[in-house]
Short mmCIF file of C-alpha atoms in Angstrom, two decimals:
data_model
loop_
_atom_site.label_atom_id
_atom_site.label_comp_id
_atom_site.label_asym_id
_atom_site.label_seq_id
_atom_site.Cartn_x
_atom_site.Cartn_y
_atom_site.Cartn_z
CA UNK K 1 104.11 97.40 144.87
CA UNK K 2 104.77 94.00 142.99
CA UNK K 3 102.76 94.67 139.78
CA UNK K 4 104.73 97.89 138.97
CA UNK K 5 108.22 96.01 139.74
CA UNK K 6 106.78 93.04 137.45
CA UNK K 7 106.14 95.34 134.78
CA UNK K 8 108.50 98.23 135.83
CA UNK K 9 110.38 98.11 132.11
CA UNK K 10 106.94 98.32 129.89
CA UNK K 11 105.47 101.21 132.14
CA UNK K 12 109.05 103.11 132.11
CA UNK K 13 109.07 102.70 128.07
CA UNK K 14 105.59 103.52 127.47
CA UNK K 15 106.23 107.14 129.81
CA UNK K 16 110.00 107.77 127.93
CA UNK K 17 107.48 107.29 124.28
CA UNK K 18 104.38 109.02 125.43
CA UNK K 19 106.92 112.09 126.94
CA UNK K 20 108.86 111.96 123.60
CA UNK K 21 105.71 112.16 121.72
CA UNK K 22 105.06 115.31 123.26
CA UNK K 23 107.91 117.12 122.86
CA UNK K 24 107.57 116.67 119.47
CA UNK K 25 104.33 117.25 119.25
CA UNK K 26 105.11 120.68 119.57
CA UNK K 27 106.88 121.26 116.62
CA UNK K 28 104.22 119.66 114.55
CA UNK K 29 102.04 122.11 115.31
CA UNK K 30 103.84 124.58 114.55
CA UNK K 31 104.85 122.57 111.39
CA UNK K 32 100.83 122.24 110.56
CA UNK K 33 100.84 125.43 110.16
CA UNK K 34 102.47 125.06 107.01
CA UNK K 35 101.66 121.83 105.31
CA UNK K 36 99.23 118.68 106.32
CA UNK K 37 100.32 117.04 110.01
CA UNK K 38 100.73 113.64 108.57
CA UNK K 39 103.33 115.72 106.81
CA UNK K 40 104.40 118.02 109.59
CA UNK K 41 104.45 114.30 111.60
CA UNK K 42 107.11 112.62 109.21
CA UNK K 43 109.52 115.39 108.91
CA UNK K 44 109.63 116.28 112.75
CA UNK K 45 109.72 112.46 113.81
CA UNK K 46 112.65 111.52 111.28
CA UNK K 47 114.02 114.80 111.92
CA UNK K 48 114.68 114.28 116.28
CA UNK K 49 115.70 110.57 115.25
CA UNK K 50 118.27 111.44 113.26
CA UNK K 51 119.57 114.07 115.37
CA UNK K 52 119.77 111.84 118.67
CA UNK K 53 121.60 109.12 116.32
CA UNK K 54 123.68 111.62 115.64
CA UNK K 55 124.30 113.19 119.04
CA UNK K 56 125.47 109.29 120.01
CA UNK K 57 127.52 109.27 117.00
CA UNK K 58 129.17 112.48 117.73
CA UNK K 59 129.77 112.33 121.35
CA UNK K 60 128.63 109.06 122.55
CA UNK K 61 132.67 107.79 122.07
CA UNK K 62 134.30 111.05 123.49
CA UNK K 63 131.82 111.02 126.74
CA UNK K 64 132.42 107.17 127.25
CA UNK K 65 136.34 107.84 127.03
CA UNK K 66 135.99 110.67 129.64
CA UNK K 67 134.11 108.69 132.00
CA UNK K 68 136.66 106.35 131.84
CA UNK K 69 139.64 108.50 132.41
CA UNK K 70 137.85 110.14 134.92
CA UNK K 71 137.05 107.63 137.04
CA UNK K 72 140.49 106.32 136.64
CA UNK K 73 141.78 109.14 137.98
CA UNK K 74 139.70 109.62 140.93
CA UNK K 75 140.50 105.84 141.05
CA UNK K 76 144.10 106.58 141.65
CA UNK K 77 143.98 109.70 143.88
CA UNK K 78 141.70 107.71 145.83
CA UNK K 79 144.67 105.44 146.36
CA UNK K 80 146.88 107.41 147.98
CA UNK K 81 148.54 106.41 150.85
CA UNK K 82 147.21 110.04 153.00
CA UNK K 83 143.69 109.06 151.93
CA UNK K 84 143.82 105.61 153.51
CA UNK K 85 142.94 106.56 156.65
CA UNK K 86 139.63 108.27 155.35
CA UNK K 87 138.90 105.59 153.12
CA UNK K 88 138.88 103.50 155.92
CA UNK K 89 136.31 105.47 157.64
CA UNK K 90 133.45 105.07 154.20
CA UNK K 91 133.89 101.56 153.80
CA UNK K 92 130.57 101.04 154.94
CA UNK K 93 129.07 103.34 152.23
CA UNK K 94 131.03 101.25 149.95
CA UNK K 95 132.25 104.19 147.48
CA UNK K 96 134.99 102.56 146.12
CA UNK K 97 133.12 99.55 145.00
CA UNK K 98 130.54 102.52 143.30
CA UNK K 99 133.57 103.43 141.56
CA UNK K 100 134.79 100.45 140.41
CA UNK K 101 131.52 99.72 139.42
CA UNK K 102 130.85 102.86 137.65
CA UNK K 103 134.79 102.62 136.16
CA UNK K 104 134.06 98.81 135.16
CA UNK K 105 130.77 100.23 133.55
CA UNK K 106 132.28 102.65 131.11
CA UNK K 107 134.94 100.37 130.41
CA UNK K 108 132.47 98.04 128.69
CA UNK K 109 130.35 100.60 126.84
CA UNK K 110 128.16 101.10 130.29
CA UNK K 111 126.53 97.58 129.02
CA UNK K 112 125.59 97.76 125.77
CA UNK K 113 127.87 95.74 124.03
CA UNK K 114 127.12 92.73 126.51
CA UNK K 115 123.31 93.98 125.77
CA UNK K 116 123.34 95.48 121.64
CA UNK K 117 120.73 93.31 120.60
CA UNK K 118 118.08 93.91 123.56
CA UNK K 119 119.34 98.07 123.45
CA UNK K 120 117.95 98.13 120.19
CA UNK K 121 115.17 96.49 120.08
CA UNK K 122 113.84 98.66 123.10
CA UNK K 123 114.97 101.89 121.02
CA UNK K 124 112.92 100.80 118.52
CA UNK K 125 110.05 99.76 120.48
CA UNK K 126 110.60 103.24 122.13
CA UNK K 127 110.63 105.32 118.88
CA UNK K 128 107.95 102.82 117.12
CA UNK K 129 105.64 103.26 120.17
CA UNK K 130 106.28 107.30 119.97
CA UNK K 131 105.39 107.41 116.26
CA UNK K 132 101.75 106.01 116.69
CA UNK K 133 101.53 108.15 120.06
CA UNK K 134 102.60 111.02 117.78
CA UNK K 135 100.10 110.08 115.02
CA UNK K 136 96.84 108.94 117.15
CA UNK K 137 97.57 111.12 120.46
CA UNK K 138 94.52 113.44 120.09
CA UNK K 139 92.35 110.21 119.79
CA UNK K 140 93.74 108.22 122.68
CA UNK K 141 93.45 111.29 124.89
CA UNK K 142 90.03 111.56 123.92
CA UNK K 143 89.62 108.38 125.22
CA UNK K 144 91.10 108.62 128.15
CA UNK K 145 89.07 111.53 129.16
CA UNK K 146 86.12 108.79 128.39
CA UNK K 147 87.36 107.41 131.91
CA UNK K 148 86.54 111.02 133.98
CA UNK K 149 82.61 112.32 134.87
CA UNK K 150 81.89 114.56 132.39
CA UNK K 151 81.61 117.59 134.45
CA UNK K 152 85.64 117.31 135.25
CA UNK K 153 86.95 116.36 131.81
CA UNK K 154 87.83 120.33 130.64
CA UNK K 155 89.23 120.91 133.81
CA UNK K 156 91.09 118.24 133.95
CA UNK K 157 92.40 118.29 130.39
CA UNK K 158 93.20 122.16 131.27
CA UNK K 159 94.91 121.35 134.40
CA UNK K 160 97.07 118.38 132.82
CA UNK K 161 98.26 120.98 130.02
CA UNK K 162 99.29 123.41 132.05
CA UNK K 163 100.86 121.85 134.94
CA UNK K 164 102.11 118.11 134.12
CA UNK K 165 103.40 118.65 130.50
CA UNK K 166 104.44 121.99 131.49
CA UNK K 167 106.29 120.53 134.12
CA UNK K 168 108.30 118.38 131.90
CA UNK K 169 108.89 120.98 129.14
CA UNK K 170 110.17 123.17 131.25
CA UNK K 171 112.56 120.44 133.18
CA UNK K 172 113.99 119.82 129.87
CA UNK K 173 114.76 123.14 129.13
CA UNK K 174 116.32 123.89 132.53
CA UNK K 175 118.22 121.00 132.10
CA UNK K 176 119.65 122.15 128.45
CA UNK K 177 120.50 125.34 129.57
CA UNK K 178 122.51 123.81 132.54
CA UNK K 179 124.52 121.27 130.88
CA UNK K 180 124.79 123.98 127.93
CA UNK K 181 126.22 126.45 130.09
CA UNK K 182 128.97 124.28 131.95
CA UNK K 183 129.92 122.56 129.09
CA UNK K 184 131.49 126.22 127.73
CA UNK K 185 132.54 127.73 130.93
CA UNK K 186 134.44 124.34 132.28
CA UNK K 187 137.39 124.29 129.61
CA UNK K 188 137.73 128.11 130.96
CA UNK K 189 138.19 127.18 134.10
CA UNK K 190 140.58 124.22 133.13
CA UNK K 191 138.53 121.55 134.17
CA UNK K 192 139.15 118.20 132.27
CA UNK K 193 136.51 115.77 130.77
CA UNK K 194 133.81 118.89 130.83
CA UNK K 195 131.79 117.20 128.39
CA UNK K 196 131.48 114.14 130.69
CA UNK K 197 130.52 116.30 133.64
CA UNK K 198 128.48 118.58 131.60
CA UNK K 199 126.32 115.76 130.88
CA UNK K 200 126.10 114.87 133.98
CA UNK K 201 125.02 117.34 135.59
CA UNK K 202 121.88 118.13 133.17
CA UNK K 203 120.64 114.19 133.60
CA UNK K 204 121.21 114.67 137.61
CA UNK K 205 119.42 117.97 137.21
CA UNK K 206 116.35 115.76 135.72
CA UNK K 207 115.23 115.11 139.27
CA UNK K 208 112.83 117.76 140.14
CA UNK K 209 113.88 119.39 142.81
CA UNK K 210 117.43 118.64 144.70
CA UNK K 211 118.39 117.34 140.96
CA UNK K 212 120.50 121.14 140.52
CA UNK K 213 122.27 120.23 143.72
CA UNK K 214 122.89 116.48 143.89
CA UNK K 215 124.66 117.16 140.47
CA UNK K 216 126.65 120.07 141.64
CA UNK K 217 127.58 118.61 144.50
CA UNK K 218 128.76 114.94 142.38
CA UNK K 219 130.27 117.59 140.09
CA UNK K 220 132.38 119.01 142.32
CA UNK K 221 134.01 116.13 144.24
CA UNK K 222 134.44 114.64 141.40
CA UNK K 223 136.65 117.46 140.02
CA UNK K 224 138.20 117.70 144.16
CA UNK K 225 139.06 114.36 143.64
CA UNK K 226 140.55 114.42 139.93
CA UNK K 227 142.37 117.59 139.35
CA UNK K 228 142.36 119.19 143.34
CA UNK K 229 140.89 121.59 145.60
CA UNK K 230 141.64 124.66 143.36
CA UNK K 231 139.83 124.22 140.32
CA UNK K 232 136.85 122.06 141.94
CA UNK K 233 136.39 125.49 144.13
CA UNK K 234 135.95 127.23 140.88
CA UNK K 235 133.90 124.83 139.85
CA UNK K 236 131.59 124.43 142.77
CA UNK K 237 131.25 128.53 142.28
CA UNK K 238 130.59 128.94 139.01
CA UNK K 239 128.19 126.25 139.31
CA UNK K 240 125.89 127.54 141.94
CA UNK K 241 126.16 130.47 140.51
CA UNK K 242 124.53 129.26 137.50
CA UNK K 243 122.45 126.89 139.56
CA UNK K 244 120.84 130.76 141.02
CA UNK K 245 120.04 132.04 137.44
CA UNK K 246 119.10 129.01 136.54
CA UNK K 247 116.60 129.25 139.47
CA UNK K 248 115.46 133.07 139.73
CA UNK K 249 115.87 133.79 136.04
CA UNK K 250 115.08 130.88 133.42
CA UNK K 251 112.87 128.85 135.78
CA UNK K 252 110.39 131.77 136.13
CA UNK K 253 110.73 132.42 132.59
CA UNK K 254 109.90 128.71 131.20
CA UNK K 255 107.21 127.28 133.99
CA UNK K 256 105.79 130.32 135.75
CA UNK K 257 103.49 128.81 138.67
CA UNK K 258 103.95 125.44 137.27
CA UNK K 259 105.64 124.58 140.31
CA UNK K 260 103.59 125.84 143.26
CA UNK K 261 104.10 122.92 145.69
CA UNK K 262 105.08 123.49 149.10
CA UNK K 263 109.12 121.74 149.71
CA UNK K 264 107.77 119.70 152.53
CA UNK K 265 104.74 118.11 150.32
CA UNK K 266 107.95 118.37 147.40
CA UNK K 267 110.39 116.23 149.29
CA UNK K 268 107.20 113.75 150.28
CA UNK K 269 106.11 113.61 146.92
CA UNK K 270 110.02 112.37 145.92
CA UNK K 271 109.71 110.03 148.82
CA UNK K 272 106.55 107.98 147.76
CA UNK K 273 107.61 108.60 143.93
CA UNK K 274 111.19 106.32 144.59
CA UNK K 275 109.23 104.27 147.04
CA UNK K 276 106.18 102.97 144.05
CA UNK K 277 108.51 103.38 140.78
CA UNK K 278 112.04 103.65 141.54
CA UNK K 279 114.26 105.88 139.49
CA UNK K 280 111.04 106.63 137.33
CA UNK K 281 108.50 107.21 140.38
CA UNK K 282 111.58 110.31 141.60
CA UNK K 283 111.43 111.73 137.89
CA UNK K 284 107.40 111.33 137.70
CA UNK K 285 106.38 112.61 141.36
CA UNK K 286 106.32 116.14 141.09
CA UNK K 287 104.27 116.70 138.23
CA UNK K 288 101.52 114.77 139.20
CA UNK K 289 101.38 116.45 142.55
CA UNK K 290 102.27 119.98 141.16
CA UNK K 291 99.41 118.78 139.10
CA UNK K 292 97.21 117.28 141.97
CA UNK K 293 97.95 120.46 143.35
CA UNK K 294 96.87 122.84 140.69
CA UNK K 295 93.87 120.67 140.50
CA UNK K 296 92.75 121.63 144.12
CA UNK K 297 93.18 125.17 143.81
CA UNK K 298 91.48 124.85 140.63
CA UNK K 299 88.42 122.79 142.46
CA UNK K 300 88.14 126.10 144.70
CA UNK K 301 88.31 129.09 141.97
CA UNK K 302 85.52 127.23 139.54
CA UNK K 303 82.44 126.55 141.63
CA UNK K 304 80.56 122.68 141.31
CA UNK K 305 78.98 121.92 139.02
CA UNK K 306 77.17 119.06 140.48
CA UNK K 307 76.06 120.85 143.51
CA UNK K 308 75.19 124.14 140.97
CA UNK K 309 72.53 121.76 140.38
CA UNK K 310 71.00 121.14 143.14
CA UNK K 311 69.40 124.50 143.90
CA UNK K 312 68.00 124.96 140.77
CA UNK K 313 65.84 121.63 141.28
CA UNK K 314 65.23 122.39 144.29
CA UNK K 315 63.28 125.52 142.69
CA UNK K 316 61.46 123.71 140.04
CA UNK K 317 60.17 121.26 143.02
#
């Protein structure tokens, strides 16, 4: 535990770089059909970094402005005299302190201004690590597989690709669906700060299992505190409908049977992941648990090669 906490930033950096490299590998594989792989990597990497920087420059300031305005409005609503008894009952939850902290952070650009050099440096390291992982990913993967017994390498590789990578890819697509659909619909419902709320909802939706529920709850409460009950009810109904579409229509198509976990095991994995590695553990707990479950299912379906050799040796004797 202490070791994980000590190297938390390093582990998070390499994990984020690994996930980014894995996601970029899909367009690289496709482009490699029409051009050399090195050129495909160059085109994909430059395009992805340019896209991310462009999005950050185009919508980053607007997101911060909307977030600051929203939290200011929520703060003013909570300061109304008729809400003081209710707020007194919630003092032990430190809700006001949380809102003040968020407001302060948003006003200061989420702390980026204070640590601009550190943020840029981490971003550069992340990009460089991702690039080298994309270039040497196959070599690193084969080197990692050598740590396993030969009899289990193929099954592990198949399980990892289908369960772990499949889950990460699917979760990203689900986030884009929920965030994008709410961004398009919220303005028609009369919701202010639609961009900020859609991004908040999408980011929380990345939390496996319970992310959509938490995100819908938070967004509904923010709208309730800033614009009143009628619009909040519209937001709640819309988000529930979109959540059902995500779970019952989109998720089966983008994930298939990747996430076949008992709900009890799902929540147990989340708690264990949070306890071991904080927020990073929460994001990785479910794909790791799903991979373990898939490994166990494949172990039942496939005979153990080590056990199969025993009868043959006995017959030879």
